[in-house]
XYZ file of C-alpha atoms in Angstrom:
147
model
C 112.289 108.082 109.758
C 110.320 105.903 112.060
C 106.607 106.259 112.045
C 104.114 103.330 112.769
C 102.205 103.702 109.731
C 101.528 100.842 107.666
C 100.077 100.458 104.307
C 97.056 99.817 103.327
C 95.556 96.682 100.834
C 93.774 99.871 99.000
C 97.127 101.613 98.099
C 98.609 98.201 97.489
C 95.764 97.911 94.984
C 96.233 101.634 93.535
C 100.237 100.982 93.204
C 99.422 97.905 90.893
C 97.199 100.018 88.797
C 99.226 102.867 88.681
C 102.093 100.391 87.505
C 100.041 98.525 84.884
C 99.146 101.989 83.713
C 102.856 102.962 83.095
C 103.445 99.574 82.285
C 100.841 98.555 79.308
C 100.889 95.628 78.214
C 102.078 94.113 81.359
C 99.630 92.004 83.479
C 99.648 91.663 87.203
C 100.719 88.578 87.683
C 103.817 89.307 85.185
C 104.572 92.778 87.711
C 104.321 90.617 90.616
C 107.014 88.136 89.413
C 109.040 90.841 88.179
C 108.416 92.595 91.574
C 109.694 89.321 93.577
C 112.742 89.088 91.902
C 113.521 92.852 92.437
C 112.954 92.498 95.776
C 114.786 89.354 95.970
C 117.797 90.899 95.061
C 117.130 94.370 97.065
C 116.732 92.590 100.313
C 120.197 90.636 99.980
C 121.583 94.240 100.958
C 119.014 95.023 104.148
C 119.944 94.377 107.224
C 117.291 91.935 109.525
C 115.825 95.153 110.808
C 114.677 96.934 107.578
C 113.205 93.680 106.195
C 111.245 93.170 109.273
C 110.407 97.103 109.384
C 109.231 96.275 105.433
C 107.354 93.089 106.416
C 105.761 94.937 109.248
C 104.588 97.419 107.692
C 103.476 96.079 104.620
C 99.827 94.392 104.004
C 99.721 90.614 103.401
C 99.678 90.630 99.367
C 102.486 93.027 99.538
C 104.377 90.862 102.239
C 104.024 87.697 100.385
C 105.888 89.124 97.206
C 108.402 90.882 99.376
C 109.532 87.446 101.377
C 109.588 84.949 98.511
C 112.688 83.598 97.042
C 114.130 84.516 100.919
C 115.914 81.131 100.774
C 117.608 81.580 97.185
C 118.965 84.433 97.760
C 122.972 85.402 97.873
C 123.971 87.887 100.235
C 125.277 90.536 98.205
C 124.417 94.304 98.051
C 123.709 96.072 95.266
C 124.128 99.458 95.100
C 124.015 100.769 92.072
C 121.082 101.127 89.537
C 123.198 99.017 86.647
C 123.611 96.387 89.162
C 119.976 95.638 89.805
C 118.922 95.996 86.085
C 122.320 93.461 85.125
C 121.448 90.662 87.367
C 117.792 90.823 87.141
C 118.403 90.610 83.326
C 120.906 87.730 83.999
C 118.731 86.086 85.758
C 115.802 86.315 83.272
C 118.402 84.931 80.282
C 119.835 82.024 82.663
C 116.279 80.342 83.469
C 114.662 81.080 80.415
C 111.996 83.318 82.124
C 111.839 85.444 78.741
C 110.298 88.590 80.512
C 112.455 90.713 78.792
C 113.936 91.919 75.933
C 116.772 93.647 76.914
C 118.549 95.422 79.343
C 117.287 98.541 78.152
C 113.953 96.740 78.396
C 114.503 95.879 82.272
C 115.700 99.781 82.686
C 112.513 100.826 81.818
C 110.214 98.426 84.098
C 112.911 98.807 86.917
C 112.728 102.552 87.023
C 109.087 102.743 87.054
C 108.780 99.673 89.996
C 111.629 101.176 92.174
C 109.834 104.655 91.784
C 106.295 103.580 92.683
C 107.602 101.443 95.333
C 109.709 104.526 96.702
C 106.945 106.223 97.066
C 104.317 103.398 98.253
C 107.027 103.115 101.180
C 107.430 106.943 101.829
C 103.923 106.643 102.854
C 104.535 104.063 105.838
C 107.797 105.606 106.235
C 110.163 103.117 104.963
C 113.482 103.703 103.331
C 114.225 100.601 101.202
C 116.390 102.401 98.968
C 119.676 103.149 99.521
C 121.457 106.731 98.640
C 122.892 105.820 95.734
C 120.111 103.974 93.865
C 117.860 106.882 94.843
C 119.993 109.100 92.966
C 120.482 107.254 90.224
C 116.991 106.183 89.835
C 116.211 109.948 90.401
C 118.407 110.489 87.072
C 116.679 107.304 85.145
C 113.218 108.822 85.338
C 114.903 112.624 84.536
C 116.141 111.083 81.504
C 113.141 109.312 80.473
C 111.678 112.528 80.701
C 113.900 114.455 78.733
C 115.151 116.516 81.331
């Protein structure tokens, strides 16, 4: 869906409370790193045009954590809800980041960033999720739920 809306620094701002909300006991700064290495891995599957479309339409605070780590990322797609949550915790273990716990741990933070994000895009009309992690994520936050 192409639309030229862009979001704003004020729903920037309400995502990150919304998130520390879900989140407790989570700072800012702590979602922010957590949201660059998400992203980091994320983008490795976009194609030039939908990070551009995402840096386009996306304020300055939001573009900054969106673009960094560009340069140390490996070009691989991930497509699958496991994936994300395996290397992110990978990552975490191999440079002794100690942001989380566990896997299960990363699940939980995952699911709620991918599904505020989802919808802090929907709003500018972005798509930065692909089928099948929609779907699955879908199922995460079902489960969570009880459903």
């Amino acid at each position: 869906m192409m639309t030229n809306n862009r979001i704003s620094e004020e729903q920037v701002s309400q995502f990150f409370k919304e998130v520390k909300s879900e989140l407790s006991g989570l700072s800012v700064p702590s979602i922010m790193g957590i949201l660059r290495i998400m992203f980091s891995k994320l983008r490795a599957g976009y194609t030039p045009q939908q990070a551009l479309e995402i840096i386009n339409r996306t304020p300055g605070s939001l573009q900054l954590i969106f673009t960094s780590k560009w340069h140390y990322e490996v070009h691989d797609e991930i497509g699958h809800l496991d994936e994300l949550v395996d290397r992110m915790y990978r990552e975490d273990q191999h440079f002794g980041a100690g942001q989380f716990k566990s896997e299960l741990d990363v699940l939980r933070i995952v699911t709620v960033l991918l599904s505020k994000v989802q919808s802090l895009f929907k709003l500018a009309g972005i798509r930065a999720l692909s089928y099948n992690l929609t779907h699955e994520l879908q199922q995460a936050i079902q489960e969570k739920n009880g459903n």
